[in-house]
């Protein structure tokens, strides 16, 4: 796996696509995303008119939380993904969608991986949860059924999580929502179904890849995620003790 970004290969269209997507979400997300996201953008010094250079980003990011962004050719398998993150290396795709793909992609591109994920990697407690969840996953790689359940925790928090303090409206912290103009509007609207964060309910809830999510889970703090890990670990070990169904 190539862990470097060949920055000089990006074309003018690539940078223009980034600029369009970036500006659209910067105008769309105020009042919807958590304040920490905008502070993260400032800390990693993303620019509106050019694709971020991973080397420059890491100079700012690594001193804050120990995390760094590494280049990935595309979607990586579970073993490599969780190994990298447990070592505080976040794999980010280096390819950028075309101008005619601004609104829909079948798989995440660099705008999702970088704009959606990297600003929150400036938050220490968020990073601790992410790294420890990945270390937990490494203990169960021999059981795809358990990895599938654990991936639901990742999906409904890191990718599609909402943040809602008592008495306040929901705000976005999930990267899959932050990078989507359509879902960032739907998720925090009255039209979406929102549940309080519940480990067992999430473990029992399959997720959707092809369309917007049909439901979201809301945390009250990032500490709540970190504090949930013993319950996640206990639930996964309980699954290990259950007999494996043979098709």
PDB file of C-alpha atoms in Angstrom:
ATOM      1  CA  UNK A   1       0.000   0.000   0.000  1.00  0.00           C
ATOM      2  CA  UNK A   2       1.323   3.403  -1.016  1.00  0.00           C
ATOM      3  CA  UNK A   3       1.281   5.693   2.010  1.00  0.00           C
ATOM      4  CA  UNK A   4       2.243   8.872   0.151  1.00  0.00           C
ATOM      5  CA  UNK A   5       0.180  11.435  -1.719  1.00  0.00           C
ATOM      6  CA  UNK A   6       1.504  12.401  -5.163  1.00  0.00           C
ATOM      7  CA  UNK A   7       0.304  15.965  -4.845  1.00  0.00           C
ATOM      8  CA  UNK A   8       1.766  17.203  -8.135  1.00  0.00           C
ATOM      9  CA  UNK A   9      -0.518  14.873 -10.113  1.00  0.00           C
ATOM     10  CA  UNK A  10      -3.707  16.733  -9.182  1.00  0.00           C
ATOM     11  CA  UNK A  11      -5.193  18.596 -12.136  1.00  0.00           C
ATOM     12  CA  UNK A  12      -6.874  21.976 -12.304  1.00  0.00           C
ATOM     13  CA  UNK A  13     -10.231  20.188 -12.476  1.00  0.00           C
ATOM     14  CA  UNK A  14      -9.354  18.247  -9.305  1.00  0.00           C
ATOM     15  CA  UNK A  15      -8.683  21.469  -7.411  1.00  0.00           C
ATOM     16  CA  UNK A  16     -11.825  23.063  -8.875  1.00  0.00           C
ATOM     17  CA  UNK A  17     -13.956  20.130  -7.719  1.00  0.00           C
ATOM     18  CA  UNK A  18     -12.521  20.498  -4.212  1.00  0.00           C
ATOM     19  CA  UNK A  19     -13.225  24.235  -4.286  1.00  0.00           C
ATOM     20  CA  UNK A  20     -16.862  23.771  -5.333  1.00  0.00           C
ATOM     21  CA  UNK A  21     -17.551  21.074  -2.746  1.00  0.00           C
ATOM     22  CA  UNK A  22     -15.686  22.940  -0.007  1.00  0.00           C
ATOM     23  CA  UNK A  23     -17.477  26.239  -0.576  1.00  0.00           C
ATOM     24  CA  UNK A  24     -20.862  24.549  -0.780  1.00  0.00           C
ATOM     25  CA  UNK A  25     -20.434  22.832   2.577  1.00  0.00           C
ATOM     26  CA  UNK A  26     -18.861  25.856   4.249  1.00  0.00           C
ATOM     27  CA  UNK A  27     -22.021  27.786   3.366  1.00  0.00           C
ATOM     28  CA  UNK A  28     -24.312  24.882   4.271  1.00  0.00           C
ATOM     29  CA  UNK A  29     -22.920  23.620   7.595  1.00  0.00           C
ATOM     30  CA  UNK A  30     -23.062  26.636   9.961  1.00  0.00           C
ATOM     31  CA  UNK A  31     -25.830  25.960  12.461  1.00  0.00           C
ATOM     32  CA  UNK A  32     -25.813  22.266  11.517  1.00  0.00           C
ATOM     33  CA  UNK A  33     -22.297  21.018  12.365  1.00  0.00           C
ATOM     34  CA  UNK A  34     -20.702  21.047  15.808  1.00  0.00           C
ATOM     35  CA  UNK A  35     -18.418  24.035  16.543  1.00  0.00           C
ATOM     36  CA  UNK A  36     -15.452  21.685  16.971  1.00  0.00           C
ATOM     37  CA  UNK A  37     -15.627  20.848  13.269  1.00  0.00           C
ATOM     38  CA  UNK A  38     -15.045  24.454  12.232  1.00  0.00           C
ATOM     39  CA  UNK A  39     -12.275  24.798  14.800  1.00  0.00           C
ATOM     40  CA  UNK A  40     -10.704  21.653  13.334  1.00  0.00           C
ATOM     41  CA  UNK A  41     -10.816  23.162   9.845  1.00  0.00           C
ATOM     42  CA  UNK A  42      -8.937  26.152  11.203  1.00  0.00           C
ATOM     43  CA  UNK A  43      -6.384  24.056  13.051  1.00  0.00           C
ATOM     44  CA  UNK A  44      -5.468  21.928  10.017  1.00  0.00           C
ATOM     45  CA  UNK A  45      -5.553  25.045   7.798  1.00  0.00           C
ATOM     46  CA  UNK A  46      -7.664  23.715   4.942  1.00  0.00           C
ATOM     47  CA  UNK A  47      -7.850  26.094   1.993  1.00  0.00           C
ATOM     48  CA  UNK A  48     -10.995  26.648  -0.054  1.00  0.00           C
ATOM     49  CA  UNK A  49      -9.262  26.722  -3.430  1.00  0.00           C
ATOM     50  CA  UNK A  50      -6.892  23.745  -3.308  1.00  0.00           C
ATOM     51  CA  UNK A  51      -6.769  20.125  -2.235  1.00  0.00           C
ATOM     52  CA  UNK A  52      -5.021  19.678   1.121  1.00  0.00           C
ATOM     53  CA  UNK A  53      -1.452  18.456   1.020  1.00  0.00           C
ATOM     54  CA  UNK A  54      -1.256  15.581   3.512  1.00  0.00           C
ATOM     55  CA  UNK A  55       2.313  16.435   4.501  1.00  0.00           C
ATOM     56  CA  UNK A  56       1.299  19.982   5.414  1.00  0.00           C
ATOM     57  CA  UNK A  57      -1.820  18.782   7.230  1.00  0.00           C
ATOM     58  CA  UNK A  58       0.174  16.288   9.300  1.00  0.00           C
ATOM     59  CA  UNK A  59       2.581  18.984  10.452  1.00  0.00           C
ATOM     60  CA  UNK A  60      -0.377  20.637  12.160  1.00  0.00           C
ATOM     61  CA  UNK A  61      -2.406  17.561  13.081  1.00  0.00           C
ATOM     62  CA  UNK A  62       0.131  15.209  14.628  1.00  0.00           C
ATOM     63  CA  UNK A  63       1.222  17.544  17.461  1.00  0.00           C
ATOM     64  CA  UNK A  64      -2.431  17.898  18.512  1.00  0.00           C
ATOM     65  CA  UNK A  65      -3.521  14.263  18.870  1.00  0.00           C
ATOM     66  CA  UNK A  66      -0.752  12.045  17.490  1.00  0.00           C
ATOM     67  CA  UNK A  67      -2.861  11.201  14.449  1.00  0.00           C
ATOM     68  CA  UNK A  68      -1.675  11.599  10.886  1.00  0.00           C
ATOM     69  CA  UNK A  69      -3.294  11.150   7.480  1.00  0.00           C
ATOM     70  CA  UNK A  70      -1.870   8.465   5.188  1.00  0.00           C
ATOM     71  CA  UNK A  71      -2.725   7.998   1.525  1.00  0.00           C
ATOM     72  CA  UNK A  72      -4.780   4.984   0.467  1.00  0.00           C
ATOM     73  CA  UNK A  73      -5.540   3.899  -3.103  1.00  0.00           C
ATOM     74  CA  UNK A  74      -9.209   3.311  -2.264  1.00  0.00           C
ATOM     75  CA  UNK A  75     -11.252   1.345   0.235  1.00  0.00           C
ATOM     76  CA  UNK A  76      -8.920  -0.790   2.364  1.00  0.00           C
ATOM     77  CA  UNK A  77      -9.850  -4.111   3.951  1.00  0.00           C
ATOM     78  CA  UNK A  78     -10.907  -4.329   7.599  1.00  0.00           C
ATOM     79  CA  UNK A  79      -7.604  -5.710   8.878  1.00  0.00           C
ATOM     80  CA  UNK A  80      -5.499  -2.937   7.378  1.00  0.00           C
ATOM     81  CA  UNK A  81      -8.035  -0.229   8.165  1.00  0.00           C
ATOM     82  CA  UNK A  82      -8.266  -1.034  11.863  1.00  0.00           C
ATOM     83  CA  UNK A  83      -4.516  -1.661  12.156  1.00  0.00           C
ATOM     84  CA  UNK A  84      -3.710   1.765  10.700  1.00  0.00           C
ATOM     85  CA  UNK A  85      -6.197   3.591  12.898  1.00  0.00           C
ATOM     86  CA  UNK A  86      -5.093   1.766  16.048  1.00  0.00           C
ATOM     87  CA  UNK A  87      -1.630   3.128  15.191  1.00  0.00           C
ATOM     88  CA  UNK A  88      -3.109   6.637  14.803  1.00  0.00           C
ATOM     89  CA  UNK A  89      -2.833   6.644  11.019  1.00  0.00           C
ATOM     90  CA  UNK A  90      -6.033   7.593   9.225  1.00  0.00           C
ATOM     91  CA  UNK A  91      -6.208   6.161   5.667  1.00  0.00           C
ATOM     92  CA  UNK A  92      -7.588   8.710   3.221  1.00  0.00           C
ATOM     93  CA  UNK A  93      -8.374   8.114  -0.420  1.00  0.00           C
ATOM     94  CA  UNK A  94      -6.327  10.286  -2.781  1.00  0.00           C
ATOM     95  CA  UNK A  95      -8.647  10.245  -5.811  1.00  0.00           C
ATOM     96  CA  UNK A  96     -11.131  13.047  -6.399  1.00  0.00           C
ATOM     97  CA  UNK A  97     -14.567  12.774  -7.984  1.00  0.00           C
ATOM     98  CA  UNK A  98     -15.165  14.226 -11.450  1.00  0.00           C
ATOM     99  CA  UNK A  99     -17.109  17.415 -12.079  1.00  0.00           C
ATOM    100  CA  UNK A 100     -20.126  15.353 -13.184  1.00  0.00           C
ATOM    101  CA  UNK A 101     -20.076  13.412  -9.882  1.00  0.00           C
ATOM    102  CA  UNK A 102     -20.471  16.331  -7.494  1.00  0.00           C
ATOM    103  CA  UNK A 103     -23.652  15.047  -5.868  1.00  0.00           C
ATOM    104  CA  UNK A 104     -23.356  11.258  -5.853  1.00  0.00           C
ATOM    105  CA  UNK A 105     -20.615   8.640  -5.563  1.00  0.00           C
ATOM    106  CA  UNK A 106     -20.815   4.903  -4.999  1.00  0.00           C
ATOM    107  CA  UNK A 107     -17.680   4.933  -2.845  1.00  0.00           C
ATOM    108  CA  UNK A 108     -16.064   7.690  -0.776  1.00  0.00           C
ATOM    109  CA  UNK A 109     -13.540   9.976  -2.465  1.00  0.00           C
ATOM    110  CA  UNK A 110     -10.960  12.279  -0.960  1.00  0.00           C
ATOM    111  CA  UNK A 111     -13.450  15.048  -0.203  1.00  0.00           C
ATOM    112  CA  UNK A 112     -15.375  12.733   2.096  1.00  0.00           C
ATOM    113  CA  UNK A 113     -12.268  11.244   3.700  1.00  0.00           C
ATOM    114  CA  UNK A 114     -10.409  14.514   4.188  1.00  0.00           C
ATOM    115  CA  UNK A 115     -13.039  17.238   4.597  1.00  0.00           C
ATOM    116  CA  UNK A 116     -15.364  14.992   6.600  1.00  0.00           C
ATOM    117  CA  UNK A 117     -12.917  13.146   8.853  1.00  0.00           C
ATOM    118  CA  UNK A 118      -9.707  15.102   9.317  1.00  0.00           C
ATOM    119  CA  UNK A 119     -11.003  18.204  11.174  1.00  0.00           C
ATOM    120  CA  UNK A 120     -12.343  15.993  13.982  1.00  0.00           C
ATOM    121  CA  UNK A 121      -8.974  14.240  14.284  1.00  0.00           C
ATOM    122  CA  UNK A 122      -7.897  17.395  16.150  1.00  0.00           C
ATOM    123  CA  UNK A 123     -10.088  16.351  19.135  1.00  0.00           C
ATOM    124  CA  UNK A 124      -8.115  14.192  21.625  1.00  0.00           C
ATOM    125  CA  UNK A 125     -11.049  12.302  23.206  1.00  0.00           C
ATOM    126  CA  UNK A 126     -12.553  11.568  19.780  1.00  0.00           C
ATOM    127  CA  UNK A 127      -9.201  10.197  18.606  1.00  0.00           C
ATOM    128  CA  UNK A 128      -8.827   8.073  21.732  1.00  0.00           C
ATOM    129  CA  UNK A 129     -12.220   6.497  21.081  1.00  0.00           C
ATOM    130  CA  UNK A 130     -11.371   5.894  17.428  1.00  0.00           C
ATOM    131  CA  UNK A 131      -8.013   4.265  18.179  1.00  0.00           C
ATOM    132  CA  UNK A 132      -9.362   2.086  20.999  1.00  0.00           C
ATOM    133  CA  UNK A 133     -12.380   0.974  18.964  1.00  0.00           C
ATOM    134  CA  UNK A 134      -9.977  -0.072  16.196  1.00  0.00           C
ATOM    135  CA  UNK A 135      -7.738  -1.934  18.640  1.00  0.00           C
ATOM    136  CA  UNK A 136     -10.820  -3.785  19.845  1.00  0.00           C
ATOM    137  CA  UNK A 137     -11.678  -4.729  16.264  1.00  0.00           C
ATOM    138  CA  UNK A 138      -8.228  -6.279  15.786  1.00  0.00           C
ATOM    139  CA  UNK A 139      -9.117  -8.853  18.445  1.00  0.00           C
ATOM    140  CA  UNK A 140     -12.013 -10.158  16.354  1.00  0.00           C
ATOM    141  CA  UNK A 141     -10.719 -10.251  12.768  1.00  0.00           C
ATOM    142  CA  UNK A 142     -11.265 -14.003  12.689  1.00  0.00           C
ATOM    143  CA  UNK A 143     -14.997 -13.427  13.102  1.00  0.00           C
ATOM    144  CA  UNK A 144     -16.517 -11.409  10.221  1.00  0.00           C
ATOM    145  CA  UNK A 145     -19.912 -11.540  11.929  1.00  0.00           C
ATOM    146  CA  UNK A 146     -18.504  -9.738  14.962  1.00  0.00           C
ATOM    147  CA  UNK A 147     -16.610  -7.223  12.822  1.00  0.00           C
ATOM    148  CA  UNK A 148     -19.896  -6.476  11.063  1.00  0.00           C
ATOM    149  CA  UNK A 149     -21.509  -5.664  14.415  1.00  0.00           C
ATOM    150  CA  UNK A 150     -18.593  -3.524  15.539  1.00  0.00           C
ATOM    151  CA  UNK A 151     -18.645  -1.684  12.213  1.00  0.00           C
ATOM    152  CA  UNK A 152     -22.163  -0.577  13.127  1.00  0.00           C
ATOM    153  CA  UNK A 153     -20.703   1.320  16.080  1.00  0.00           C
ATOM    154  CA  UNK A 154     -18.214   3.019  13.755  1.00  0.00           C
ATOM    155  CA  UNK A 155     -20.921   3.724  11.184  1.00  0.00           C
ATOM    156  CA  UNK A 156     -23.444   5.307  13.550  1.00  0.00           C
ATOM    157  CA  UNK A 157     -20.814   7.420  15.317  1.00  0.00           C
ATOM    158  CA  UNK A 158     -17.736   8.307  13.264  1.00  0.00           C
ATOM    159  CA  UNK A 159     -19.556   8.254   9.908  1.00  0.00           C
ATOM    160  CA  UNK A 160     -23.152   9.224  10.659  1.00  0.00           C
ATOM    161  CA  UNK A 161     -23.280  10.393  14.262  1.00  0.00           C
ATOM    162  CA  UNK A 162     -25.207  13.363  15.622  1.00  0.00           C
ATOM    163  CA  UNK A 163     -24.468  15.411  18.725  1.00  0.00           C
ATOM    164  CA  UNK A 164     -27.390  16.543  20.885  1.00  0.00           C
ATOM    165  CA  UNK A 165     -27.137  18.099  24.314  1.00  0.00           C
ATOM    166  CA  UNK A 166     -30.282  18.146  26.493  1.00  0.00           C
ATOM    167  CA  UNK A 167     -32.610  20.939  25.403  1.00  0.00           C
ATOM    168  CA  UNK A 168     -30.604  21.720  22.277  1.00  0.00           C
ATOM    169  CA  UNK A 169     -31.099  20.807  18.627  1.00  0.00           C
ATOM    170  CA  UNK A 170     -29.045  18.064  17.013  1.00  0.00           C
ATOM    171  CA  UNK A 171     -25.790  18.915  15.285  1.00  0.00           C
ATOM    172  CA  UNK A 172     -23.559  16.885  12.985  1.00  0.00           C
ATOM    173  CA  UNK A 173     -20.202  15.285  13.745  1.00  0.00           C
ATOM    174  CA  UNK A 174     -20.344  12.230  11.454  1.00  0.00           C
ATOM    175  CA  UNK A 175     -18.035  12.552   8.451  1.00  0.00           C
ATOM    176  CA  UNK A 176     -20.487  10.958   6.038  1.00  0.00           C
ATOM    177  CA  UNK A 177     -22.983  13.701   6.834  1.00  0.00           C
ATOM    178  CA  UNK A 178     -20.481  16.568   6.979  1.00  0.00           C
ATOM    179  CA  UNK A 179     -19.375  15.844   3.406  1.00  0.00           C
ATOM    180  CA  UNK A 180     -22.914  15.449   1.991  1.00  0.00           C
ATOM    181  CA  UNK A 181     -24.967  18.517   1.133  1.00  0.00           C
ATOM    182  CA  UNK A 182     -28.206  16.535   1.047  1.00  0.00           C
ATOM    183  CA  UNK A 183     -27.754  14.437   4.172  1.00  0.00           C
ATOM    184  CA  UNK A 184     -26.429  17.352   6.203  1.00  0.00           C
ATOM    185  CA  UNK A 185     -29.803  19.032   5.657  1.00  0.00           C
ATOM    186  CA  UNK A 186     -31.921  15.925   6.265  1.00  0.00           C
ATOM    187  CA  UNK A 187     -30.126  14.568   9.322  1.00  0.00           C
ATOM    188  CA  UNK A 188     -30.735  17.556  11.596  1.00  0.00           C
ATOM    189  CA  UNK A 189     -34.231  18.301  10.278  1.00  0.00           C
ATOM    190  CA  UNK A 190     -37.477  17.284  11.950  1.00  0.00           C
ATOM    191  CA  UNK A 191     -37.962  14.729   9.167  1.00  0.00           C
ATOM    192  CA  UNK A 192     -35.217  12.403  10.418  1.00  0.00           C
ATOM    193  CA  UNK A 193     -35.569   9.767  13.136  1.00  0.00           C
ATOM    194  CA  UNK A 194     -33.134  10.344  15.999  1.00  0.00           C
ATOM    195  CA  UNK A 195     -32.364   8.046  18.903  1.00  0.00           C
ATOM    196  CA  UNK A 196     -30.242   8.614  21.976  1.00  0.00           C
ATOM    197  CA  UNK A 197     -26.920   6.778  21.794  1.00  0.00           C
ATOM    198  CA  UNK A 198     -27.407   3.168  22.867  1.00  0.00           C
ATOM    199  CA  UNK A 199     -24.692   0.555  22.333  1.00  0.00           C
ATOM    200  CA  UNK A 200     -26.957  -2.484  22.180  1.00  0.00           C
ATOM    201  CA  UNK A 201     -29.485  -0.811  19.900  1.00  0.00           C
ATOM    202  CA  UNK A 202     -26.701   0.187  17.505  1.00  0.00           C
ATOM    203  CA  UNK A 203     -25.220  -3.317  17.527  1.00  0.00           C
ATOM    204  CA  UNK A 204     -28.656  -4.620  16.563  1.00  0.00           C
ATOM    205  CA  UNK A 205     -29.258  -2.030  13.797  1.00  0.00           C
ATOM    206  CA  UNK A 206     -27.968  -2.683  10.260  1.00  0.00           C
ATOM    207  CA  UNK A 207     -26.883   0.383   8.310  1.00  0.00           C
ATOM    208  CA  UNK A 208     -27.565   1.656   4.805  1.00  0.00           C
ATOM    209  CA  UNK A 209     -24.848   2.380   2.240  1.00  0.00           C
ATOM    210  CA  UNK A 210     -26.828   3.141  -0.914  1.00  0.00           C
ATOM    211  CA  UNK A 211     -29.039   6.015   0.301  1.00  0.00           C
ATOM    212  CA  UNK A 212     -29.385   8.498   3.152  1.00  0.00           C
ATOM    213  CA  UNK A 213     -29.673   6.889   6.569  1.00  0.00           C
ATOM    214  CA  UNK A 214     -33.162   6.124   7.869  1.00  0.00           C
ATOM    215  CA  UNK A 215     -32.157   6.848  11.481  1.00  0.00           C
ATOM    216  CA  UNK A 216     -29.420   8.510  13.501  1.00  0.00           C
ATOM    217  CA  UNK A 217     -27.999   8.140  17.009  1.00  0.00           C
ATOM    218  CA  UNK A 218     -27.175  11.179  19.145  1.00  0.00           C
ATOM    219  CA  UNK A 219     -24.399  11.493  21.718  1.00  0.00           C
ATOM    220  CA  UNK A 220     -24.246  14.197  24.389  1.00  0.00           C
ATOM    221  CA  UNK A 221     -20.442  14.341  24.517  1.00  0.00           C
ATOM    222  CA  UNK A 222     -17.397  12.682  23.017  1.00  0.00           C
ATOM    223  CA  UNK A 223     -16.604  11.374  26.502  1.00  0.00           C
ATOM    224  CA  UNK A 224     -19.810   9.349  26.207  1.00  0.00           C
ATOM    225  CA  UNK A 225     -18.292   7.493  23.251  1.00  0.00           C
ATOM    226  CA  UNK A 226     -15.102   6.715  25.129  1.00  0.00           C
ATOM    227  CA  UNK A 227     -17.019   5.585  28.203  1.00  0.00           C
ATOM    228  CA  UNK A 228     -19.128   3.218  26.077  1.00  0.00           C
ATOM    229  CA  UNK A 229     -16.153   1.086  25.031  1.00  0.00           C
ATOM    230  CA  UNK A 230     -16.284  -1.356  27.979  1.00  0.00           C
ATOM    231  CA  UNK A 231     -19.924  -2.070  27.099  1.00  0.00           C
ATOM    232  CA  UNK A 232     -18.992  -2.551  23.435  1.00  0.00           C
ATOM    233  CA  UNK A 233     -16.166  -4.909  24.409  1.00  0.00           C
ATOM    234  CA  UNK A 234     -18.436  -6.910  26.703  1.00  0.00           C
ATOM    235  CA  UNK A 235     -21.087  -7.254  23.994  1.00  0.00           C
ATOM    236  CA  UNK A 236     -18.550  -8.437  21.409  1.00  0.00           C
ATOM    237  CA  UNK A 237     -17.078 -11.030  23.741  1.00  0.00           C
ATOM    238  CA  UNK A 238     -20.599 -12.273  24.454  1.00  0.00           C
ATOM    239  CA  UNK A 239     -21.074 -12.741  20.703  1.00  0.00           C
ATOM    240  CA  UNK A 240     -17.871 -14.805  20.609  1.00  0.00           C
ATOM    241  CA  UNK A 241     -19.354 -17.179  23.144  1.00  0.00           C
ATOM    242  CA  UNK A 242     -22.466 -17.772  21.054  1.00  0.00           C
ATOM    243  CA  UNK A 243     -22.387 -20.659  18.559  1.00  0.00           C
ATOM    244  CA  UNK A 244     -21.582 -19.589  14.991  1.00  0.00           C
ATOM    245  CA  UNK A 245     -24.416 -20.264  12.554  1.00  0.00           C
ATOM    246  CA  UNK A 246     -23.333 -22.415   9.611  1.00  0.00           C
ATOM    247  CA  UNK A 247     -25.168 -21.756   6.344  1.00  0.00           C
TER     248      UNK A 247
END
